Amino acid sequence: MGSLEEAIEGLKKFLSDKDDAAVAQIKKLITGLQERDPNEYDPVKRILEGFQHFKINKFDKHPKLYDKLAEGQWPKFLVFACSDSRVCPSHILDFQPGEAFMVRNIANMVPAFDKLKYSGVGAAIEYAVSVLEVQNILVIGHSRCGGIERLMTHPEDNSAPFDFIDEWVKIGLPAKVKVQAEFGDLPLEDQCKHCEKQSVKLSLCNLETYPYVQMGLANKKLRLMGGYYDFVHGKFELLEFEPHFHHLFST
Amino acid sequence: MATLLPSSFTKNFNSSIDYPITSFQTFAIFGPKLKTEQTHFRLSTSFNVRTGSPLELKAMKEPPGLTQKLDKNRLDRLAESENGCDLFEDLKHRFLRFKKHKFEENLGHFQNLAEGQAPKFMIIACADSRVCPSVILGFQPGEAFMVRNVANLVPPFESGPSETNAALEFAVNSLKVENILVIGHSRCGGIRALMSMQDEVDSSFIRSWVIVGKNARLNTKSAASHLGFDQQCRHCEKESVDHSLVNLLTYPWIEQKVAKGELSVHGGYYDFVDCTFEKWTLDYKGSNFGKNSRLPVKNRFYWC
């Protein structure tokens, strides 16, 4: 018998020999328990089960790895991914503990260098590149991105502004402008898809505005990559961004 | 700010979406024919196909003087590309494994998710490579909207727009998550930087960001100054989570939902040295929520 049923049965035993007020109260409690959905989502139970599963199946099974990770981290990747619940790179690219320093924000955006406005992103890049010395930066966009959709539809749709979201997604404005210029005749859904990809390219360009990224690229110690996860069709694309000059001539 | 990219590169990028995932093709956009001075993209795929120009370049011992630098760059990149091949192949195989063992085996679920997400949690966690909540708490696709930044900090409402509060606005007002969980962790480099900060002007980005946690540092210094530095950092890691929970309630739309019981706010602490997880829930009763009062919590659990 489940704990819920036990509780109800226990309360029923009290009904026979109590006064009216107590009986009413007990009946109310029983009704409340009976109406409770046994499948009701219990957030605490959810994270406890998740943690126990991790501890038993991963942490305890790989003591050497986790002992080493307790002393430090040496990730090869800095990853920018969207906060969307469906696109965690630990799932889609199977990143294990220690492999990827991971920033997640709305629409996986990297703004250009600005110490006042975007210190959060800057801190992550500075830490990953200068302190952890990651070798690769990977920006991953995805299909049906709510942030990109907001960028593409607002303010033209006259919807009420979202103070913080709108301020953030406007980092992607150059991508929106380019997509509208080239693909403005396509349906919105297709324009959004183009913008999801164009925004990744924009973010890669913006990465170049960070001095430590510039140095890493110049010293060939850093590579920049863009990814696109399409969860509608189960596809992944990857491309490398190689900003450099071709020497044409000197006299 | 951003370089406007020529349309030909966009076309190359887009054309790949028609290709099935198991048969990549190589686009060698770079090559001796590309003489223009611009950034470019190389679509990295299977490396069985390596045609023409780069191999020919390798065979030339004495390239024409005017393009000497160009050739050296190409040769350097060729040497690197072997390692690069492994890297791209590795990422490709990781995705294919995910596709085979998770995506295709739960196709119905993923098709539903493609239509929309309805996560019950919003998580704010550190960007540290060792603490991904999908791994340590087993969140599956669709379960948790996730923000990850240095030291899992939540800036207060009055600090103005940032990436963290943009995500909060979306999660709380659009997705209508029922729980926000801020997870701190052991040996956090960001918290250590916060605790190590000296008063002199430091122009780093890290300092500009972790200063969000300055009240946690102040509380730690006053409560734990008798402890060693490592212990103080540990104290601050937890203090900072509490501080972030207080900052969450500075957002009026968050406080309203918490007051109505529509949203629960939790703190968590993952210790990866001992593999333990602590969790506590904000006990909101609407009163006395100043900075100086102790944070009222309930349902504190410690799992080990």
Coordinates of C-alpha atoms in Angstrom, one line a residue:
Chain A
M1 CA 0.0 0.0 0.0
G2 CA 1.4 3.4 -0.9
S3 CA 2.0 6.1 1.8
L4 CA -0.9 8.1 0.6
E5 CA -3.4 5.2 1.1
E6 CA -1.8 4.5 4.5
A7 CA -2.3 8.0 5.6
I8 CA -6.0 7.9 4.5
E9 CA -6.6 4.6 6.3
G10 CA -4.9 5.9 9.4
L11 CA -7.1 9.0 9.5
K12 CA -10.3 6.9 9.0
K13 CA -9.6 5.0 12.1
F14 CA -10.0 8.3 14.1
L15 CA -13.5 9.0 12.7
S16 CA -15.5 6.8 14.9
D17 CA -14.8 8.1 18.4
K18 CA -14.3 11.9 18.0
D19 CA -16.6 14.9 18.4
D20 CA -18.3 16.6 15.4
A21 CA -15.7 19.3 14.9
A22 CA -12.8 16.9 14.9
V23 CA -14.7 14.5 12.6
A24 CA -15.4 17.4 10.2
Q25 CA -11.7 18.3 10.2
I26 CA -10.6 14.7 9.7
K27 CA -13.0 14.3 6.8
K28 CA -11.7 17.4 5.2
L29 CA -8.1 16.1 5.5
I30 CA -9.1 12.7 4.0
T31 CA -10.9 14.4 1.0
G32 CA -7.8 16.6 0.4
L33 CA -5.6 13.5 0.3
Q34 CA -7.9 11.5 -1.9
E35 CA -8.1 14.4 -4.4
R36 CA -4.3 14.6 -4.5
D37 CA -2.9 13.3 -7.8
P38 CA -0.4 10.5 -7.1
N39 CA 1.4 11.6 -10.2
E40 CA 1.7 15.2 -9.1
Y41 CA 5.1 16.6 -9.9
D42 CA 7.3 16.7 -6.9
P43 CA 10.3 18.9 -7.7
V44 CA 12.3 17.9 -4.6
K45 CA 11.8 14.2 -5.3
R46 CA 12.8 14.9 -8.9
I47 CA 16.2 16.4 -8.1
L48 CA 16.9 13.8 -5.3
E49 CA 16.3 11.0 -7.7
G50 CA 18.4 12.7 -10.4
F51 CA 21.3 13.2 -8.0
Q52 CA 21.2 9.7 -6.6
H53 CA 21.3 8.3 -10.1
F54 CA 24.3 10.4 -10.9
K55 CA 26.1 9.5 -7.7
I56 CA 25.5 5.8 -8.1
N57 CA 26.0 5.4 -11.8
K58 CA 28.7 8.0 -12.6
F59 CA 30.5 9.5 -9.6
D60 CA 31.0 6.3 -7.7
K61 CA 31.9 4.3 -10.8
H62 CA 34.7 6.6 -11.9
P63 CA 36.6 7.6 -8.8
K64 CA 39.9 8.5 -10.5
L65 CA 38.2 10.9 -12.9
Y66 CA 36.2 12.6 -10.2
D67 CA 39.2 12.8 -7.9
K68 CA 41.1 14.6 -10.6
L69 CA 38.2 16.9 -11.4
A70 CA 37.9 17.8 -7.7
E71 CA 41.4 19.3 -8.0
G72 CA 40.7 21.3 -11.1
Q73 CA 39.2 21.6 -14.6
W74 CA 40.9 21.5 -18.0
P75 CA 38.1 21.8 -20.4
K76 CA 39.0 21.9 -24.1
F77 CA 35.8 23.8 -25.0
L78 CA 34.0 27.0 -24.1
V79 CA 30.4 26.4 -25.3
F80 CA 27.7 29.0 -25.8
A81 CA 24.3 27.4 -26.0
C82 CA 20.7 28.5 -25.6
S83 CA 18.9 28.2 -22.2
D84 CA 16.2 26.3 -24.0
S85 CA 15.4 23.1 -22.0
R86 CA 15.6 21.0 -25.2
V87 CA 19.2 21.7 -26.3
C88 CA 21.6 21.0 -23.5
P89 CA 25.0 20.2 -25.1
S90 CA 25.7 17.6 -22.4
H91 CA 22.9 15.6 -24.1
I92 CA 23.3 16.4 -27.8
L93 CA 27.1 16.3 -27.8
D94 CA 27.6 14.1 -24.8
F95 CA 29.9 16.5 -23.0
Q96 CA 31.1 14.8 -19.8
P97 CA 32.1 16.5 -16.6
G98 CA 35.3 18.4 -17.2
E99 CA 35.0 18.7 -20.9
A100 CA 33.1 22.0 -21.6
F101 CA 32.9 25.3 -19.8
M102 CA 29.4 26.1 -20.6
V103 CA 27.5 29.4 -20.9
R104 CA 23.8 29.3 -21.5
N105 CA 21.7 32.3 -22.3
I106 CA 18.7 33.3 -24.3
A107 CA 19.4 32.6 -28.0
N108 CA 23.0 31.6 -27.3
M109 CA 24.2 35.1 -28.0
V110 CA 27.7 36.6 -27.7
P111 CA 27.6 40.4 -27.7
A112 CA 30.6 42.5 -28.8
F113 CA 33.1 43.5 -26.1
D114 CA 31.4 45.9 -23.6
K115 CA 32.6 45.9 -20.1
L116 CA 29.8 47.9 -18.7
K117 CA 26.8 46.3 -20.4
Y118 CA 27.9 42.7 -20.9
S119 CA 30.2 41.8 -18.0
G120 CA 28.7 38.4 -17.5
V121 CA 29.5 37.1 -21.0
G122 CA 32.9 38.9 -20.9
A123 CA 33.7 37.3 -17.5
A124 CA 33.0 33.8 -19.0
I125 CA 35.1 34.4 -22.1
E126 CA 38.0 35.9 -20.0
Y127 CA 37.9 33.1 -17.5
A128 CA 37.7 30.3 -20.2
V129 CA 40.3 31.7 -22.6
S130 CA 42.8 33.4 -20.2
V131 CA 42.6 31.2 -17.1
L132 CA 41.4 27.8 -18.3
E133 CA 43.0 28.2 -21.7
V134 CA 40.3 26.4 -23.6
Q135 CA 41.3 25.5 -27.2
N136 CA 37.9 25.8 -28.8
I137 CA 34.9 28.1 -28.6
L138 CA 31.7 26.6 -29.9
V139 CA 28.5 28.6 -30.3
I140 CA 25.5 26.4 -30.8
G141 CA 22.2 27.7 -32.3
H142 CA 19.0 25.7 -32.6
S143 CA 15.7 25.3 -34.3
R144 CA 12.5 27.1 -33.1
C145 CA 14.4 29.4 -30.9
G146 CA 12.1 31.6 -28.9
G147 CA 14.7 34.3 -28.5
I148 CA 15.3 34.5 -32.2
E149 CA 11.6 34.5 -32.9
R150 CA 11.2 37.4 -30.5
L151 CA 14.0 39.3 -32.3
M152 CA 12.4 38.7 -35.7
T153 CA 8.8 39.6 -34.7
H154 CA 9.2 42.5 -32.2
P155 CA 8.5 45.4 -32.3
E156 CA 6.8 45.0 -35.7
D157 CA 4.0 42.9 -34.2
N158 CA 3.1 45.7 -31.8
S159 CA 3.2 43.3 -28.9
A160 CA 3.9 44.6 -25.4
P161 CA 7.6 45.0 -24.7
F162 CA 9.5 42.6 -22.5
D163 CA 12.0 44.9 -20.8
F164 CA 14.9 42.5 -20.3
I165 CA 14.3 40.0 -23.1
D166 CA 14.0 42.7 -25.8
E167 CA 17.1 44.5 -24.6
W168 CA 19.1 41.3 -24.7
V169 CA 18.0 39.9 -28.1
K170 CA 18.7 43.1 -29.9
I171 CA 22.3 42.0 -29.8
G172 CA 21.2 40.0 -32.8
L173 CA 19.8 42.9 -34.8
P174 CA 22.5 42.8 -37.5
A175 CA 21.6 39.2 -38.2
K176 CA 17.9 40.2 -38.4
V177 CA 18.6 43.0 -40.8
K178 CA 20.7 40.7 -43.1
V179 CA 18.1 38.0 -43.1
Q180 CA 15.2 40.4 -43.8
A181 CA 17.2 41.9 -46.7
E182 CA 17.9 38.5 -48.2
F183 CA 14.9 36.4 -47.3
G184 CA 12.2 39.0 -46.5
D185 CA 9.8 37.3 -48.9
L186 CA 9.9 34.0 -47.2
P187 CA 7.4 32.9 -44.4
L188 CA 8.3 34.0 -40.9
E189 CA 9.3 30.4 -39.9
D190 CA 11.9 30.2 -42.7
Q191 CA 13.2 33.7 -41.9
C192 CA 13.6 32.6 -38.2
K193 CA 15.6 29.6 -39.3
H194 CA 17.9 31.7 -41.3
C195 CA 18.3 34.1 -38.5
E196 CA 19.1 31.3 -36.0
K197 CA 22.0 30.4 -38.2
Q198 CA 23.0 34.0 -39.1
S199 CA 23.0 34.9 -35.4
V200 CA 25.5 32.1 -34.7
K201 CA 27.8 33.6 -37.3
L202 CA 27.3 37.1 -35.8
S203 CA 28.2 35.8 -32.4
L204 CA 31.4 34.2 -33.8
C205 CA 32.3 37.6 -35.3
N206 CA 31.6 39.3 -32.0
L207 CA 33.9 36.9 -30.3
E208 CA 36.7 38.4 -32.3
T209 CA 36.2 41.7 -30.5
Y210 CA 37.6 40.3 -27.2
P211 CA 41.3 40.9 -26.9
Y212 CA 42.1 37.5 -25.4
V213 CA 40.2 35.8 -28.3
Q214 CA 42.2 37.8 -30.8
M215 CA 45.4 36.8 -29.1
G216 CA 44.4 33.1 -29.0
L217 CA 43.5 33.2 -32.7
A218 CA 46.8 35.0 -33.6
N219 CA 48.8 32.4 -31.7
K220 CA 46.8 29.6 -33.3
K221 CA 45.8 28.4 -29.8
L222 CA 42.1 28.9 -30.3
R223 CA 39.5 27.8 -32.8
L224 CA 36.1 29.2 -33.2
M225 CA 33.2 27.0 -34.3
G226 CA 29.5 27.4 -35.0
G227 CA 26.9 24.7 -34.6
Y228 CA 23.3 24.3 -35.4
Y229 CA 21.0 21.7 -33.7
D230 CA 17.8 21.0 -35.5
F231 CA 15.6 19.1 -33.1
V232 CA 12.7 18.9 -35.6
H233 CA 14.7 16.7 -38.0
G234 CA 17.4 15.4 -35.7
K235 CA 20.3 17.0 -37.4
F236 CA 23.5 18.8 -36.4
E237 CA 25.7 21.0 -38.5
L238 CA 29.1 22.3 -37.6
L239 CA 31.3 24.9 -39.2
E240 CA 34.6 26.5 -38.4
F241 CA 35.2 30.2 -38.4
E242 CA 38.6 31.2 -39.5
P243 CA 39.1 35.0 -39.6
H244 CA 42.3 35.9 -41.3
F245 CA 43.8 38.1 -44.0
H246 CA 45.2 36.8 -47.2
H247 CA 48.3 38.7 -48.1
L248 CA 47.8 40.0 -51.6
F249 CA 51.0 41.8 -52.5
S250 CA 53.7 44.0 -51.1
T251 CA 56.0 46.2 -53.1
Chain B
M1 CA 30.2 45.9 -34.8
A2 CA 29.8 42.7 -36.9
T3 CA 31.2 42.0 -40.2
L4 CA 28.5 41.7 -42.9
L5 CA 29.1 38.4 -44.5
P6 CA 28.8 37.9 -48.3
S7 CA 25.7 36.1 -49.3
S8 CA 27.6 33.2 -50.9
F9 CA 28.6 31.9 -47.5
T10 CA 25.1 32.0 -46.2
K11 CA 24.0 29.9 -49.1
N12 CA 26.7 27.3 -48.5
F13 CA 25.7 27.1 -44.8
N14 CA 22.0 26.7 -45.7
S15 CA 22.4 24.2 -48.4
S16 CA 23.7 21.7 -45.9
I17 CA 20.3 21.3 -44.2
D18 CA 19.2 19.2 -47.1
Y19 CA 21.8 16.6 -46.5
P20 CA 21.0 13.6 -44.4
I21 CA 23.1 13.6 -41.3
T22 CA 25.1 10.4 -42.2
S23 CA 26.5 11.7 -45.4
F24 CA 28.3 14.9 -44.9
Q25 CA 30.1 16.7 -47.7
T26 CA 33.2 18.8 -47.6
F27 CA 33.0 22.4 -48.8
A28 CA 36.5 23.6 -49.4
I29 CA 35.6 27.3 -49.4
F30 CA 39.2 28.2 -48.8
G31 CA 41.8 27.6 -51.5
P32 CA 44.1 29.4 -53.9
K33 CA 41.2 30.7 -55.8
L34 CA 40.0 32.7 -52.8
K35 CA 42.0 35.9 -53.1
T36 CA 39.8 38.4 -51.4
E37 CA 40.5 39.9 -48.0
Q38 CA 37.6 38.7 -45.9
T39 CA 36.7 36.3 -43.1
H40 CA 35.2 33.1 -44.3
F41 CA 33.5 29.9 -43.1
R42 CA 34.6 26.4 -43.7
L43 CA 32.0 23.7 -43.4
S44 CA 33.7 20.9 -41.5
T45 CA 32.5 17.4 -42.3
S46 CA 33.9 14.1 -43.2
F47 CA 37.5 14.3 -44.1
N48 CA 37.7 11.4 -46.6
V49 CA 37.2 13.9 -49.4
R50 CA 40.2 16.2 -49.7
T51 CA 40.3 17.5 -53.3
G52 CA 42.7 19.5 -55.3
S53 CA 44.4 22.6 -54.3
P54 CA 45.6 22.1 -50.7
L55 CA 47.4 18.9 -51.6
E56 CA 48.9 20.5 -54.7
L57 CA 50.2 23.3 -52.6
K58 CA 52.0 20.9 -50.3
A59 CA 53.9 19.4 -53.2
M60 CA 55.3 22.8 -54.3
K61 CA 58.7 23.3 -52.8
E62 CA 59.3 26.8 -54.0
P63 CA 56.1 28.8 -54.3
P64 CA 56.1 32.0 -56.2
G65 CA 57.5 34.8 -53.9
L66 CA 54.4 37.0 -53.9
T67 CA 52.2 34.3 -52.4
Q68 CA 54.8 32.8 -50.1
K69 CA 53.1 33.9 -46.8
L70 CA 49.8 32.6 -48.1
D71 CA 51.3 29.1 -48.7
K72 CA 52.9 29.0 -45.3
N73 CA 49.6 29.7 -43.7
R74 CA 48.0 27.0 -45.7
L75 CA 50.7 24.4 -44.7
D76 CA 50.4 25.4 -41.0
R77 CA 46.7 24.9 -41.3
L78 CA 47.1 21.5 -42.9
A79 CA 49.3 20.4 -40.1
E80 CA 46.7 21.4 -37.6
S81 CA 43.9 20.0 -39.6
E82 CA 44.8 16.4 -38.7
N83 CA 44.0 17.2 -35.0
G84 CA 41.1 19.3 -36.2
C85 CA 39.7 16.3 -38.2
D86 CA 39.7 14.2 -35.0
L87 CA 37.9 17.0 -33.1
F88 CA 35.2 17.3 -35.7
E89 CA 34.8 13.6 -36.2
D90 CA 34.5 13.2 -32.4
L91 CA 31.7 15.9 -32.2
K92 CA 30.0 14.3 -35.2
H93 CA 30.0 10.8 -33.5
R94 CA 28.8 12.2 -30.2
F95 CA 25.8 13.7 -31.9
L96 CA 25.1 10.5 -33.9
R97 CA 25.2 8.6 -30.6
F98 CA 22.7 11.0 -29.1
K99 CA 20.5 10.7 -32.1
K100 CA 20.6 6.9 -32.1
H101 CA 20.3 6.2 -28.4
K102 CA 18.1 9.0 -27.2
F103 CA 16.4 10.9 -30.1
E104 CA 15.3 8.0 -32.2
E105 CA 14.5 5.8 -29.2
N106 CA 12.1 8.4 -27.8
L107 CA 10.9 9.9 -31.1
G108 CA 7.4 10.6 -30.0
H109 CA 8.7 12.5 -27.0
F110 CA 11.1 14.5 -29.0
Q111 CA 8.4 15.3 -31.6
N112 CA 6.3 16.7 -28.8
L113 CA 9.2 18.7 -27.5
A114 CA 9.8 20.1 -31.0
E115 CA 6.3 21.7 -30.8
G116 CA 7.1 23.4 -27.5
Q117 CA 8.8 23.2 -24.1
A118 CA 7.1 23.3 -20.7
P119 CA 9.9 22.9 -18.2
K120 CA 9.0 22.8 -14.6
F121 CA 12.4 24.2 -13.5
M122 CA 14.5 27.1 -14.2
I123 CA 18.1 26.5 -13.1
I124 CA 20.8 29.0 -12.6
A125 CA 24.1 27.2 -12.4
C126 CA 27.8 28.0 -12.8
A127 CA 29.5 27.6 -16.2
D128 CA 32.1 25.3 -14.5
S129 CA 32.6 22.2 -16.7
R130 CA 32.1 19.9 -13.7
V131 CA 28.7 21.0 -12.6
C132 CA 26.3 20.7 -15.5
P133 CA 22.8 20.1 -13.9
S134 CA 21.8 17.8 -16.8
V135 CA 24.6 15.5 -15.5
I136 CA 24.5 15.9 -11.8
L137 CA 20.7 16.1 -11.4
G138 CA 19.8 14.1 -14.5
F139 CA 17.6 16.7 -16.2
Q140 CA 16.4 15.3 -19.5
P141 CA 15.5 17.4 -22.6
G142 CA 12.5 19.5 -21.8
E143 CA 12.8 19.5 -18.1
A144 CA 14.9 22.5 -17.2
F145 CA 15.4 25.9 -18.6
M146 CA 19.0 26.7 -17.8
V147 CA 21.1 29.7 -17.3
R148 CA 24.8 29.2 -16.7
N149 CA 27.2 32.0 -15.9
V150 CA 30.3 32.5 -13.9
A151 CA 29.6 31.7 -10.2
N152 CA 25.8 31.2 -10.8
L153 CA 25.0 34.8 -9.8
V154 CA 21.7 36.6 -10.1
P155 CA 22.0 40.4 -10.3
P156 CA 19.3 42.4 -8.6
F157 CA 16.5 44.1 -10.5
E158 CA 18.0 47.6 -10.1
S159 CA 21.2 46.6 -11.9
G160 CA 19.3 46.8 -15.2
P161 CA 19.1 44.5 -18.2
S162 CA 21.5 41.5 -18.4
E163 CA 21.5 38.1 -19.9
T164 CA 20.5 36.5 -16.6
N165 CA 17.4 38.6 -16.0
A166 CA 16.4 38.3 -19.7
A167 CA 16.3 34.5 -19.1
L168 CA 14.4 35.0 -15.8
E169 CA 11.8 37.1 -17.6
F170 CA 11.3 34.5 -20.3
A171 CA 11.2 31.5 -17.9
V172 CA 8.9 33.1 -15.4
N173 CA 6.5 35.2 -17.6
S174 CA 6.5 33.1 -20.8
L175 CA 7.2 29.6 -19.9
K176 CA 5.7 30.0 -16.4
V177 CA 8.1 27.6 -14.7
E178 CA 7.1 26.6 -11.2
N179 CA 10.5 26.3 -9.6
I180 CA 13.7 28.4 -9.7
L181 CA 16.8 26.6 -8.4
V182 CA 20.1 28.4 -8.0
I183 CA 22.9 25.9 -7.6
G184 CA 26.3 26.8 -6.1
H185 CA 29.2 24.4 -6.0
S186 CA 32.5 23.7 -4.3
R187 CA 35.8 25.2 -5.4
C188 CA 34.2 27.8 -7.5
G189 CA 36.7 29.9 -9.4
G190 CA 34.4 32.9 -9.6
I191 CA 33.7 32.9 -5.9
R192 CA 37.4 32.6 -5.3
A193 CA 38.0 35.6 -7.5
L194 CA 35.3 37.5 -5.6
M195 CA 36.9 36.7 -2.3
S196 CA 40.4 37.5 -3.6
M197 CA 39.5 40.9 -4.9
Q198 CA 41.6 43.7 -3.6
D199 CA 40.4 47.3 -3.3
E200 CA 42.7 48.6 -6.0
V201 CA 41.2 49.1 -9.5
D202 CA 41.2 45.9 -11.5
S203 CA 40.0 46.3 -15.0
S204 CA 39.1 42.7 -15.7
F205 CA 35.8 41.5 -16.8
I206 CA 35.7 38.9 -14.1
R207 CA 35.9 41.5 -11.5
S208 CA 33.1 43.6 -13.2
W209 CA 30.8 40.6 -13.1
V210 CA 31.6 38.9 -9.7
I211 CA 31.1 42.2 -7.9
V212 CA 27.4 41.3 -8.2
G213 CA 28.1 39.0 -5.2
K214 CA 29.8 41.7 -3.1
N215 CA 27.2 41.4 -0.3
A216 CA 27.9 37.7 0.0
R217 CA 31.6 38.5 0.4
L218 CA 30.8 41.1 3.1
N219 CA 28.6 38.7 5.0
T220 CA 31.3 36.0 4.7
K221 CA 34.1 38.3 5.9
S222 CA 32.1 39.3 8.9
A223 CA 30.9 35.8 9.8
A224 CA 33.8 33.6 8.8
S225 CA 37.0 35.7 9.1
H226 CA 38.4 33.3 11.6
L227 CA 38.5 30.5 9.1
G228 CA 41.1 29.8 6.5
F229 CA 40.7 31.2 3.0
D230 CA 39.5 27.9 1.5
Q231 CA 36.8 27.7 4.2
Q232 CA 35.9 31.3 3.7
C233 CA 35.4 30.6 0.0
R234 CA 33.2 27.6 0.8
H235 CA 31.1 29.8 3.1
C236 CA 30.8 32.4 0.4
E237 CA 29.8 29.8 -2.2
K238 CA 26.7 29.1 -0.1
E239 CA 26.2 32.7 1.1
S240 CA 26.2 33.8 -2.6
V241 CA 23.4 31.3 -3.4
D242 CA 21.3 32.9 -0.6
H243 CA 22.2 36.3 -1.8
S244 CA 21.0 35.3 -5.3
L245 CA 17.7 34.1 -3.9
V246 CA 17.2 37.5 -2.2
N247 CA 18.0 39.2 -5.5
L248 CA 15.4 37.0 -7.3
L249 CA 12.7 38.6 -5.1
T250 CA 13.8 42.1 -6.1
Y251 CA 12.0 41.3 -9.4
P252 CA 8.3 42.3 -8.8
W253 CA 6.9 39.7 -11.2
I254 CA 8.9 37.0 -9.3
E255 CA 7.9 38.2 -5.9
Q256 CA 4.2 38.3 -6.9
K257 CA 4.2 34.7 -8.1
V258 CA 6.1 33.5 -5.0
A259 CA 3.6 35.3 -2.8
K260 CA 0.7 33.6 -4.6
G261 CA 2.4 30.2 -4.3
E262 CA 2.7 29.8 -8.1
L263 CA 6.5 29.8 -8.0
S264 CA 8.9 28.3 -5.5
V265 CA 12.5 29.5 -5.2
H266 CA 15.2 27.0 -4.1
G267 CA 18.9 27.1 -3.3
G268 CA 21.2 24.2 -3.9
Y269 CA 24.9 23.4 -3.3
Y270 CA 26.8 20.6 -5.1
D271 CA 30.0 19.5 -3.4
F272 CA 32.0 17.6 -6.0
V273 CA 34.8 16.7 -3.6
D274 CA 32.5 14.5 -1.4
C275 CA 29.6 14.1 -3.9
T276 CA 26.9 15.6 -1.8
F277 CA 24.0 17.8 -2.6
E278 CA 22.3 20.2 -0.3
K279 CA 19.0 21.8 -1.1
W280 CA 16.8 24.4 0.7
T281 CA 13.6 26.3 -0.2
L282 CA 12.9 30.0 0.4
D283 CA 10.2 30.3 3.1
Y284 CA 8.4 33.3 1.8
K285 CA 5.9 35.0 4.2
G286 CA 5.9 38.4 2.7
S287 CA 7.5 40.3 5.5
N288 CA 10.9 41.3 6.7
F289 CA 12.8 40.6 3.6
G290 CA 15.6 43.1 4.1
K291 CA 19.2 42.6 3.4
N292 CA 20.2 42.3 7.0
S293 CA 17.7 39.7 8.1
R294 CA 18.6 36.0 7.9
L295 CA 17.1 34.3 4.9
P296 CA 14.1 32.3 6.0
V297 CA 14.3 28.8 4.6
K298 CA 12.4 25.5 4.9
N299 CA 12.7 21.9 3.7
R300 CA 16.5 21.8 4.0
F301 CA 17.8 18.5 2.7
Y302 CA 21.3 17.1 2.6
W303 CA 22.0 14.1 0.3
C304 CA 25.1 12.1 0.5

